[in-house]
Short mmCIF file of C-alpha atoms and ligand atoms in Angstrom, two decimals:
data_model
loop_
_atom_site.label_atom_id
_atom_site.label_comp_id
_atom_site.label_asym_id
_atom_site.label_seq_id
_atom_site.Cartn_x
_atom_site.Cartn_y
_atom_site.Cartn_z
CA MET P 116 22.38 -52.69 9.60
CA LYS P 117 25.84 -53.73 8.42
CA VAL P 118 26.52 -52.42 4.94
CA HIS P 119 29.11 -53.55 2.39
CA ILE P 120 29.77 -51.40 -0.67
CA LYS P 121 31.74 -52.20 -3.82
CA SER P 122 32.64 -49.61 -6.41
CA PHE P 123 33.43 -50.12 -10.10
CA GLY P 124 34.64 -47.54 -12.58
CA CYS P 125 35.95 -44.00 -12.56
CA GLN P 126 36.73 -41.37 -9.92
CA MET P 127 33.23 -39.96 -10.27
CA ASN P 128 31.94 -43.31 -9.03
CA LYS P 129 34.47 -43.43 -6.22
CA LEU P 130 33.24 -40.05 -5.09
CA ASP P 131 29.61 -41.22 -5.19
CA THR P 132 30.60 -44.30 -3.18
CA ASN P 133 32.27 -42.13 -0.50
CA LEU P 134 29.20 -39.89 -0.31
CA VAL P 135 26.79 -42.83 -0.06
CA CYS P 136 28.94 -44.50 2.65
CA SER P 137 28.92 -41.27 4.61
CA ALA P 138 25.12 -40.89 4.23
CA LEU P 139 24.54 -44.48 5.34
CA LYS P 140 26.72 -43.96 8.42
CA SER P 141 24.72 -40.82 9.27
CA ALA P 142 21.55 -42.90 8.92
CA GLY P 143 22.87 -45.22 11.64
CA HIS P 144 24.30 -48.04 9.54
CA GLU P 145 27.74 -49.54 9.96
CA ILE P 146 30.13 -50.06 7.03
CA THR P 147 31.85 -53.45 6.82
CA ASP P 148 34.68 -54.58 4.53
CA ASP P 149 33.62 -58.19 4.96
CA ILE P 150 30.71 -59.15 2.76
CA SER P 151 29.90 -62.19 4.94
CA PHE P 152 28.82 -59.86 7.78
CA ALA P 153 26.68 -57.65 5.54
CA ASP P 154 22.92 -57.18 5.84
CA VAL P 155 23.01 -54.85 2.83
CA VAL P 156 25.31 -55.05 -0.20
CA LEU P 157 25.62 -52.10 -2.57
CA LEU P 158 27.26 -52.18 -6.00
CA ASN P 159 28.16 -48.84 -7.60
CA THR P 160 28.32 -49.75 -11.28
CA CYS P 161 30.05 -48.59 -14.48
CA SER P 162 28.80 -48.86 -18.08
CA VAL P 163 31.70 -47.35 -19.98
CA ARG P 164 32.86 -50.68 -21.43
CA GLU P 165 31.13 -54.05 -21.72
CA HIS P 166 33.77 -55.68 -19.54
CA ALA P 167 32.83 -53.42 -16.59
CA GLU P 168 29.20 -54.48 -16.91
CA GLN P 169 30.17 -58.15 -17.15
CA ARG P 170 32.06 -57.86 -13.87
CA VAL P 171 28.97 -56.47 -12.17
CA MET P 172 26.77 -59.24 -13.61
CA SER P 173 29.17 -61.91 -12.36
CA HIS P 174 29.13 -60.27 -8.92
CA LEU P 175 25.36 -60.37 -8.95
CA GLY P 176 25.58 -64.09 -9.80
CA ASN P 177 27.67 -64.62 -6.64
CA LEU P 178 25.26 -62.56 -4.55
CA LYS P 179 22.38 -64.66 -5.85
CA ASN P 180 24.17 -67.80 -4.62
CA ILE P 181 24.91 -66.27 -1.21
CA ARG P 182 21.26 -65.33 -0.83
CA GLN P 183 20.02 -68.75 -1.86
CA LYS P 184 22.48 -70.65 0.29
CA SER P 185 22.92 -68.66 3.46
CA LYS P 186 21.48 -65.16 3.62
CA PRO P 187 17.95 -64.91 2.18
CA GLU P 188 17.34 -61.63 4.07
CA MET P 189 20.31 -59.80 2.57
CA ILE P 190 19.34 -56.64 0.63
CA VAL P 191 21.16 -55.92 -2.63
CA VAL P 192 21.28 -52.42 -4.08
CA VAL P 193 22.58 -51.65 -7.58
CA PHE P 194 23.28 -47.99 -8.26
CA GLY P 195 25.32 -45.85 -10.67
CA CYS P 196 25.54 -45.91 -14.46
CA MET P 197 24.27 -49.44 -15.14
CA ALA P 198 21.24 -48.77 -12.96
CA GLN P 199 20.35 -45.88 -15.24
CA ARG P 200 21.12 -47.80 -18.43
CA ILE P 201 19.25 -51.07 -17.79
CA PRO P 202 17.01 -50.52 -14.74
CA ASP P 203 14.32 -53.06 -15.63
CA GLU P 204 16.74 -55.84 -16.46
CA LEU P 205 18.50 -55.30 -13.12
CA LEU P 206 15.29 -55.17 -11.13
CA LYS P 207 14.27 -58.52 -12.62
CA HIS P 208 17.57 -60.09 -11.56
CA PRO P 209 16.93 -62.57 -8.70
CA ALA P 210 19.71 -60.99 -6.60
CA VAL P 211 18.52 -57.37 -6.83
CA ASP P 212 16.16 -55.47 -4.48
CA VAL P 213 16.94 -51.82 -5.15
CA VAL P 214 17.95 -50.00 -8.36
CA CYS P 215 19.03 -46.36 -8.15
CA GLY P 216 20.40 -44.03 -10.86
CA PRO P 217 23.47 -41.81 -10.33
CA GLY P 218 21.27 -38.70 -10.07
CA GLN P 219 19.09 -40.28 -7.35
CA ILE P 220 21.78 -41.33 -4.84
CA PRO P 221 20.45 -39.09 -2.04
CA GLN P 222 17.47 -41.46 -1.88
CA ILE P 223 19.56 -44.59 -1.21
CA PRO P 224 19.15 -44.69 2.62
CA GLN P 225 15.39 -44.31 2.21
CA LEU P 226 15.18 -46.95 -0.57
CA ILE P 227 17.04 -49.41 1.67
CA SER P 228 14.64 -48.81 4.59
CA MET P 229 11.69 -49.29 2.27
CA ALA P 230 13.05 -52.54 0.85
CA ALA P 231 13.83 -53.83 4.36
CA LYS P 232 10.34 -53.01 5.59
CA THR P 233 8.25 -54.15 2.64
CA ARG P 234 10.53 -56.85 1.17
CA ARG P 235 9.51 -55.46 -2.21
CA PRO P 236 11.75 -54.18 -4.99
CA ALA P 237 12.36 -50.43 -5.05
CA ILE P 238 13.55 -48.29 -7.94
CA SER P 239 14.50 -44.69 -8.58
CA VAL P 240 16.04 -43.66 -11.91
CA ALA P 241 15.67 -40.65 -14.21
CA GLU P 242 12.65 -41.04 -16.54
CA ASP P 243 14.19 -38.99 -19.31
CA ILE P 244 17.91 -38.84 -18.69
CA ARG P 245 18.66 -36.12 -21.26
CA SER P 246 16.20 -33.60 -19.91
CA ARG P 247 17.44 -31.20 -17.24
CA PRO P 248 16.31 -32.39 -13.79
CA ALA P 249 13.96 -30.17 -11.79
CA ASP P 250 15.73 -27.44 -9.79
CA VAL P 251 14.72 -29.13 -6.56
CA GLN P 252 16.46 -32.33 -7.60
CA ILE P 253 19.62 -30.46 -8.58
CA GLN P 254 19.51 -28.72 -5.19
CA ASN P 255 19.05 -32.09 -3.43
CA LEU P 256 22.14 -33.51 -5.07
CA ASP P 257 24.09 -30.38 -4.21
CA ASP P 258 23.03 -30.57 -0.55
CA PHE P 259 23.84 -34.30 -0.45
CA GLU P 260 27.31 -33.52 -1.76
CA TYR P 261 27.87 -30.74 0.76
CA GLU P 262 26.49 -32.57 3.79
CA ASN P 263 28.31 -35.86 3.29
CA ASP P 264 31.96 -36.62 3.65
CA ALA P 265 33.67 -36.90 0.26
CA ALA P 266 37.08 -37.74 1.71
CA ALA P 267 38.50 -40.97 0.34
CA PRO P 268 39.24 -43.26 3.30
CA ALA P 269 42.11 -44.93 1.41
CA LEU P 270 43.74 -41.58 0.60
CA PRO P 271 44.27 -39.63 3.81
CA ARG P 272 43.95 -35.85 3.52
CA GLN P 273 42.74 -36.02 -0.08
CA ALA P 274 39.24 -35.45 -1.39
CA PHE P 275 37.36 -35.26 -4.66
CA VAL P 276 35.05 -32.33 -5.24
CA ARG P 277 32.53 -32.51 -8.07
CA ILE P 278 32.23 -29.27 -10.01
CA MET P 279 29.85 -30.54 -12.65
CA HIS P 280 27.54 -33.40 -13.53
CA GLY P 281 26.97 -35.05 -16.90
CA CYS P 282 28.28 -34.42 -20.39
CA ASN P 283 27.00 -32.76 -23.59
CA LYS P 284 29.77 -33.82 -25.97
CA PHE P 285 28.24 -37.01 -27.38
CA CYS P 286 31.41 -38.70 -28.55
CA THR P 287 29.91 -41.45 -30.70
CA TYR P 288 31.40 -44.34 -28.68
CA CYS P 289 30.49 -43.05 -25.24
CA ILE P 290 27.64 -44.03 -22.93
CA VAL P 291 28.23 -41.25 -20.37
CA PRO P 292 25.77 -38.65 -21.79
CA TYR P 293 23.03 -41.34 -21.68
CA VAL P 294 23.62 -42.41 -18.10
CA ARG P 295 24.91 -39.29 -16.37
CA GLY P 296 22.63 -36.86 -18.19
CA PRO P 297 23.20 -33.31 -19.42
CA GLU P 298 26.05 -31.08 -18.30
CA ILE P 299 25.15 -29.17 -15.14
CA SER P 300 27.72 -26.98 -13.38
CA ARG P 301 27.44 -26.64 -9.59
CA PRO P 302 27.31 -23.12 -8.15
CA PRO P 303 30.83 -21.82 -7.33
CA GLU P 304 29.58 -20.66 -3.95
CA THR P 305 28.68 -24.24 -2.89
CA ILE P 306 31.91 -25.67 -4.33
CA ILE P 307 34.04 -23.18 -2.41
CA ARG P 308 32.00 -23.59 0.79
CA GLN P 309 32.48 -27.34 0.48
CA ILE P 310 36.25 -27.06 -0.05
CA LYS P 311 36.53 -24.77 3.00
CA LYS P 312 34.65 -27.33 5.05
CA ILE P 313 36.85 -30.24 4.02
CA ALA P 314 40.01 -28.13 4.40
CA SER P 315 39.04 -27.36 7.99
CA GLY P 316 38.61 -31.12 8.48
CA GLY P 317 42.28 -31.64 7.52
CA VAL P 318 42.18 -32.27 3.75
CA ARG P 319 45.29 -30.92 1.96
CA GLN P 320 44.74 -32.03 -1.63
CA ILE P 321 41.58 -31.69 -3.64
CA THR P 322 40.71 -32.94 -7.10
CA LEU P 323 38.00 -31.04 -8.94
CA LEU P 324 35.94 -33.57 -10.89
CA GLY P 325 33.88 -33.43 -14.04
CA GLN P 326 33.63 -35.29 -17.38
CA THR P 327 34.82 -32.15 -19.21
CA VAL P 328 36.01 -29.75 -16.50
CA ASN P 329 37.03 -27.04 -18.94
CA SER P 330 33.34 -26.69 -19.93
CA TYR P 331 32.56 -25.56 -16.38
CA LYS P 332 30.36 -22.47 -16.60
CA TYR P 333 28.08 -20.91 -14.02
CA THR P 334 26.38 -17.54 -14.20
CA ALA P 335 25.56 -15.83 -10.92
CA GLY P 336 24.34 -12.24 -11.11
CA ASP P 337 26.34 -10.53 -13.82
CA LYS P 338 29.41 -12.75 -13.54
CA THR P 339 30.04 -16.00 -15.37
CA TYR P 340 32.53 -18.27 -13.63
CA ASN P 341 34.83 -20.71 -15.45
CA LEU P 342 37.36 -23.32 -14.32
CA ALA P 343 40.17 -20.73 -14.03
CA ASP P 344 37.98 -18.70 -11.63
CA LEU P 345 37.36 -21.80 -9.52
CA LEU P 346 41.10 -22.54 -9.41
CA ALA P 347 41.80 -18.98 -8.26
CA MET P 348 39.09 -19.10 -5.58
CA ALA P 349 40.13 -22.56 -4.34
CA SER P 350 43.76 -21.34 -4.14
CA GLU P 351 42.73 -18.77 -1.55
CA ILE P 352 41.51 -21.44 0.85
CA GLU P 353 43.74 -21.93 3.85
CA GLY P 354 44.88 -25.51 4.42
CA ILE P 355 44.53 -26.61 0.79
CA GLU P 356 47.99 -27.12 -0.68
CA TRP P 357 47.43 -28.95 -3.95
CA ILE P 358 44.58 -28.59 -6.43
CA ARG P 359 44.10 -30.92 -9.39
CA PHE P 360 41.32 -31.18 -11.93
CA VAL P 361 40.19 -34.03 -14.19
CA THR P 362 39.20 -34.61 -16.96
CA GLY P 363 39.72 -32.00 -19.64
CA HIS P 364 38.36 -32.08 -23.19
CA PRO P 365 40.76 -30.86 -25.91
CA ASN P 366 38.19 -28.39 -27.24
CA ASN P 367 37.74 -24.89 -25.83
CA PHE P 368 40.81 -25.08 -23.65
CA GLY P 369 41.48 -21.41 -23.05
CA ASP P 370 44.90 -20.02 -22.06
CA GLU P 371 43.42 -18.77 -18.77
CA ILE P 372 43.50 -22.33 -17.36
CA PHE P 373 47.17 -22.75 -18.33
CA LYS P 374 47.94 -19.31 -16.90
CA ALA P 375 46.25 -20.35 -13.64
CA MET P 376 48.51 -23.43 -13.58
CA ALA P 377 51.59 -21.31 -14.25
CA ASN P 378 50.75 -18.54 -11.78
CA LEU P 379 48.95 -20.22 -8.88
CA PRO P 380 51.43 -22.31 -6.87
CA LYS P 381 48.73 -24.57 -5.41
CA VAL P 382 47.47 -25.68 -8.83
CA CYS P 383 49.24 -28.90 -9.82
CA ARG P 384 50.94 -28.81 -13.19
CA TYR P 385 49.17 -31.90 -14.38
CA LEU P 386 46.78 -32.21 -17.27
CA HIS P 387 44.74 -35.27 -18.19
CA ILE P 388 43.60 -34.57 -21.69
CA PRO P 389 42.36 -37.58 -23.68
CA ALA P 390 43.17 -37.60 -27.42
CA GLN P 391 41.36 -40.93 -28.08
CA SER P 392 42.99 -41.27 -31.54
CA GLY P 393 45.70 -39.76 -33.72
CA SER P 394 43.81 -40.25 -36.99
CA ASP P 395 41.68 -37.39 -38.30
CA LYS P 396 39.33 -39.87 -39.96
CA ILE P 397 38.74 -41.70 -36.66
CA LEU P 398 38.49 -38.48 -34.63
CA LYS P 399 35.74 -37.37 -37.00
CA ALA P 400 33.92 -40.71 -36.71
CA MET P 401 34.19 -40.35 -32.93
CA ASN P 402 32.71 -36.82 -33.09
CA ARG P 403 35.60 -35.47 -31.04
CA GLY P 404 35.46 -32.04 -32.67
CA TYR P 405 39.21 -31.52 -33.23
CA THR P 406 41.91 -32.71 -35.60
CA ARG P 407 45.19 -34.32 -34.74
CA SER P 408 47.08 -31.10 -35.48
CA GLU P 409 44.71 -29.08 -33.29
CA TYR P 410 45.37 -31.53 -30.45
CA ILE P 411 49.14 -31.23 -30.93
CA GLY P 412 48.71 -27.43 -31.01
CA LEU P 413 46.94 -27.61 -27.65
CA VAL P 414 49.76 -29.65 -26.12
CA GLU P 415 52.33 -27.19 -27.48
CA ARG P 416 50.37 -24.24 -26.10
CA ALA P 417 50.11 -25.93 -22.67
CA ARG P 418 53.87 -26.59 -22.64
CA SER P 419 54.75 -23.09 -23.74
CA ILE P 420 52.75 -21.52 -20.90
CA VAL P 421 53.52 -24.20 -18.28
CA PRO P 422 56.95 -25.59 -19.25
CA ASP P 423 57.12 -28.46 -16.72
CA ILE P 424 53.50 -29.59 -17.17
CA ALA P 425 52.88 -33.36 -17.00
CA ILE P 426 50.39 -34.53 -19.61
CA ALA P 427 48.42 -37.77 -19.44
CA GLY P 428 46.05 -39.13 -22.06
CA ASP P 429 43.44 -41.73 -22.94
CA LEU P 430 43.42 -43.58 -26.24
CA ILE P 431 40.95 -46.00 -27.77
CA VAL P 432 42.28 -48.66 -30.15
CA GLY P 433 40.20 -50.64 -32.63
CA PHE P 434 37.40 -48.12 -33.10
CA SER P 435 35.10 -48.79 -36.07
CA GLY P 436 37.00 -48.42 -39.34
CA GLU P 437 40.45 -48.11 -37.70
CA THR P 438 42.95 -49.40 -40.28
CA GLU P 439 46.60 -50.20 -39.68
CA LYS P 440 47.40 -46.74 -41.09
CA ASP P 441 44.96 -45.02 -38.67
CA TYR P 442 46.44 -46.96 -35.79
CA PHE P 443 49.98 -45.91 -36.71
CA GLU P 444 48.83 -42.30 -36.74
CA THR P 445 47.87 -42.85 -33.08
CA VAL P 446 51.31 -44.35 -32.41
CA GLU P 447 52.89 -41.27 -34.02
CA LEU P 448 50.73 -38.99 -31.90
CA VAL P 449 51.88 -40.74 -28.72
CA GLU P 450 55.50 -40.44 -29.86
CA GLN P 451 55.06 -36.78 -30.67
CA VAL P 452 53.23 -35.81 -27.46
CA ARG P 453 55.43 -37.87 -25.14
CA TYR P 454 52.79 -38.34 -22.45
CA LYS P 455 53.70 -38.78 -18.82
CA ASN P 456 51.45 -41.84 -19.02
CA CYS P 457 48.45 -42.90 -21.01
CA PHE P 458 45.49 -45.19 -20.56
CA VAL P 459 44.69 -47.39 -23.54
CA PHE P 460 41.30 -49.02 -24.06
CA LYS P 461 39.99 -51.48 -26.64
CA TYR P 462 36.88 -50.09 -28.31
CA SER P 463 33.78 -51.62 -26.76
CA PRO P 464 30.48 -50.83 -28.54
CA ARG P 465 27.87 -49.51 -26.11
CA PRO P 466 24.17 -50.03 -26.85
CA GLY P 467 22.32 -46.84 -27.70
CA THR P 468 25.41 -44.84 -28.71
CA ARG P 469 25.69 -43.48 -32.25
CA ALA P 470 28.76 -45.58 -33.04
CA ASP P 471 26.94 -48.75 -32.03
CA GLU P 472 23.90 -47.87 -34.12
CA LYS P 473 25.65 -46.56 -37.24
CA LEU P 474 29.13 -48.08 -37.43
CA ALA P 475 30.31 -51.67 -37.60
CA ASP P 476 32.57 -52.99 -34.85
CA ASP P 477 34.86 -54.23 -37.59
CA VAL P 478 38.27 -54.53 -35.95
CA PRO P 479 38.77 -58.12 -34.70
CA ASP P 480 39.30 -58.45 -30.97
CA GLU P 481 42.72 -60.03 -31.51
CA VAL P 482 43.84 -56.94 -33.47
CA LYS P 483 42.46 -54.61 -30.77
CA LYS P 484 44.40 -56.59 -28.19
CA GLN P 485 47.66 -56.43 -30.15
CA ARG P 486 47.30 -52.68 -30.73
CA ASN P 487 46.54 -52.18 -27.04
CA ILE P 488 49.68 -54.08 -25.97
CA HIS P 489 51.82 -52.38 -28.61
CA LEU P 490 50.66 -48.86 -27.76
CA LEU P 491 51.33 -49.42 -24.06
CA GLU P 492 54.80 -50.64 -24.99
CA VAL P 493 55.44 -47.48 -27.06
CA GLN P 494 54.39 -45.35 -24.08
CA LYS P 495 56.48 -47.46 -21.70
CA GLN P 496 59.65 -46.73 -23.71
CA ILE P 497 58.83 -43.00 -23.61
CA SER P 498 58.13 -43.00 -19.86
CA GLN P 499 61.28 -45.02 -19.16
CA GLN P 500 63.42 -42.51 -21.05
CA ASP P 501 61.70 -39.36 -19.78
CA ASN P 502 61.57 -40.44 -16.12
CA ARG P 503 65.37 -40.69 -15.97
CA ARG P 504 65.56 -36.91 -15.81
CA PHE P 505 64.28 -37.17 -12.21
CA ILE P 506 67.40 -39.03 -11.01
CA GLY P 507 69.20 -36.77 -8.53
CA GLN P 508 66.22 -34.40 -8.20
CA THR P 509 64.35 -33.85 -4.93
CA VAL P 510 60.59 -33.93 -5.39
CA LYS P 511 57.72 -33.02 -3.08
CA VAL P 512 55.40 -35.97 -2.50
CA MET P 513 51.93 -36.30 -0.99
CA VAL P 514 52.13 -39.66 0.79
CA GLU P 515 49.20 -42.01 0.19
CA GLY P 516 50.11 -44.96 2.40
CA THR P 517 52.16 -48.15 2.48
CA SER P 518 53.01 -49.64 -0.88
CA GLY P 519 51.23 -52.88 -1.78
CA LYS P 520 54.27 -54.36 -3.52
CA ALA P 521 56.82 -54.82 -0.78
CA HIS P 522 60.49 -54.02 -1.31
CA LEU P 523 60.47 -52.92 -4.89
CA ASN P 524 63.14 -50.61 -3.69
CA LYS P 525 65.66 -52.50 -1.64
CA ALA P 526 67.24 -49.32 -0.31
CA GLY P 527 69.78 -51.09 1.89
CA GLN P 528 68.17 -53.24 4.55
CA ASP P 529 65.83 -50.48 5.57
CA PRO P 530 63.62 -51.59 8.46
CA LEU P 531 61.00 -48.96 7.60
CA PRO P 532 57.99 -49.90 5.49
CA GLN P 533 57.84 -48.96 1.87
CA MET P 534 55.60 -45.96 1.29
CA ILE P 535 53.91 -44.73 -1.86
CA GLY P 536 52.83 -41.24 -2.87
CA ARG P 537 52.53 -38.87 -5.81
CA THR P 538 54.19 -35.67 -6.94
CA ALA P 539 52.17 -32.63 -8.03
CA GLY P 540 52.62 -33.87 -11.60
CA ASP P 541 51.03 -37.21 -10.56
CA TYR P 542 54.28 -39.23 -10.77
CA ILE P 543 54.21 -42.23 -8.43
CA VAL P 544 57.04 -42.22 -5.87
CA VAL P 545 58.12 -45.14 -3.67
CA PHE P 546 60.45 -44.70 -0.68
CA ASN P 547 61.04 -46.11 2.80
CA GLY P 548 59.43 -44.17 5.63
CA GLU P 549 57.26 -44.31 8.73
CA SER P 550 53.69 -45.45 8.03
CA CYS P 551 52.41 -42.44 9.99
CA LEU P 552 53.54 -40.27 7.07
CA ALA P 553 50.36 -41.14 5.12
CA GLY P 554 48.61 -37.86 4.35
CA GLU P 555 51.78 -35.77 4.82
CA PHE P 556 53.99 -33.98 2.33
CA VAL P 557 57.61 -35.18 2.27
CA ASN P 558 60.66 -34.51 0.10
CA VAL P 559 62.19 -37.48 -1.67
CA LYS P 560 65.50 -37.54 -3.54
CA ILE P 561 65.07 -39.78 -6.59
CA GLU P 562 67.71 -42.46 -7.07
CA LYS P 563 66.18 -44.86 -9.56
CA THR P 564 63.29 -44.77 -12.04
CA SER P 565 61.16 -47.14 -14.09
CA ALA P 566 58.39 -46.43 -16.61
CA LEU P 567 55.73 -46.19 -13.90
CA THR P 568 57.57 -45.33 -10.69
CA LEU P 569 60.25 -43.09 -9.21
CA PHE P 570 62.22 -44.62 -6.32
CA GLY P 571 64.12 -42.60 -3.76
CA ARG P 572 65.10 -41.69 -0.24
CA MET P 573 63.44 -39.20 2.07
CA VAL P 574 65.47 -36.05 2.71
N1 5AD K 63 35.08 -48.25 -25.50
C1 5AD K 63 36.36 -48.12 -25.07
N2 5AD K 63 36.79 -47.11 -24.33
C2 5AD K 63 35.91 -46.14 -24.01
N3 5AD K 63 36.05 -45.01 -23.30
C3 5AD K 63 34.85 -44.38 -23.24
N4 5AD K 63 33.93 -45.09 -23.92
C4 5AD K 63 34.57 -46.19 -24.42
C5 5AD K 63 34.16 -47.31 -25.20
N5 5AD K 63 32.91 -47.42 -25.63
C6 5AD K 63 37.33 -44.58 -22.74
C7 5AD K 63 37.77 -43.21 -23.24
C8 5AD K 63 37.53 -42.32 -22.05
C9 5AD K 63 37.79 -43.26 -20.90
C10 5AD K 63 37.22 -42.85 -19.61
O1 5AD K 63 37.20 -44.47 -21.33
O2 5AD K 63 39.14 -43.25 -23.55
O3 5AD K 63 38.39 -41.20 -22.03
FE1 SF4 K 64 32.18 -39.50 -23.00
FE2 SF4 K 64 33.12 -37.75 -24.79
FE3 SF4 K 64 31.65 -36.87 -22.69
FE4 SF4 K 64 34.14 -37.81 -22.28
S1 SF4 K 64 33.59 -35.98 -23.49
S2 SF4 K 64 32.28 -38.33 -21.08
S3 SF4 K 64 34.30 -39.45 -23.83
S4 SF4 K 64 30.94 -38.18 -24.37
#
């Protein structure tokens, strides 16, 4: 069958999408970018904010129309976080045939065959998402991950490698612990075997993925492995040149991870470490487990051990009870930290979370919007100023492909296409070069900078 797949949400979801695509190809299906050719449509869904769920629902509305008007036989599969959060509601939707939770993705090829054969709805989700799955199920997921190709087709020679599932932090606003289940670290032996396999297939850059990667912990025999151990082991693998990891949690960030970044040349000096707020009152209401000064202390410690480290953050504006004063404490935090970049989100209450049950969503949407725009503007000024230091420097870049926005950088009348890539610190670089450079490392001398991009010439 011809299969079309659309992914919403975070990198974890993108990884799941790549794995599912690979499994469907192995099962004999063909992937198509054009939905009008598809016999099967899969949506990999996100629940982190209401807006993400609304986008999925509007997609399902379109699929319902397509089915009614022209393709009654088309099979629609909804998987990922929404499938785990509202399975029954989705199964009742007139456009949906198959519902599958994020922990059940190895079953997707089989669920599709069943739905095609029986023309009956099929469902597989965790019954009790917070209880640890049976060992056999954990093993199944691990095998699925190892056997399938995790390489991102849009990012040549790069791949994501999951090191852990789930989350145990229970930040009061967050749906993740209720849809991705408890924290489970994968065995280091499988992770390393998997990285060796993808390295021998040509991958040069890997990103270790988890909701809170610094909580990684796996005991085998009498040794307990942590993230720093994984970084050291992955560094030994021939072919791998850059290693990143996302996302960190500000708690329990030991010096050994920073020392690994400082001492292991393959480990990128990039840290994504969400603060979420700069107000102690709000951090407490969010159950983040640290104060503003502890967060600043962490940033200072990171910078003292890894002087050129690039730090990125996430911030939520308009959380329950956030006053103007609380918000300005967040602004101050951003000014003090001087992030490389930060992602800003308007608080979106998620059903079933503690914040939604116990706290009022009392900041008007208009105020959330203004704070969001303002905070991004504050960060933009910082990035604009700090990026200027790159002018005249030559940076090493992993090329991703041709740049969507043509001729941002009118470097003369260069006939070569405009290429885009990233430095080890995750700075976006645009330059003119051959399109065959995608997936290669090149050196670029920076001539011009903006808040989001460095522009230069290949040397
Ligand atoms: N509302 C807004 N933003 C949220 N995030 C997580 N849950 C919510 C929510 N309910 C943000 C956090 C997290 C990022 C992935 O999404 O900043 O770090
Ligand atoms: Fe959500 Fe907090 Fe876990 Fe991150 S650490 S996934 S914000 S509960």
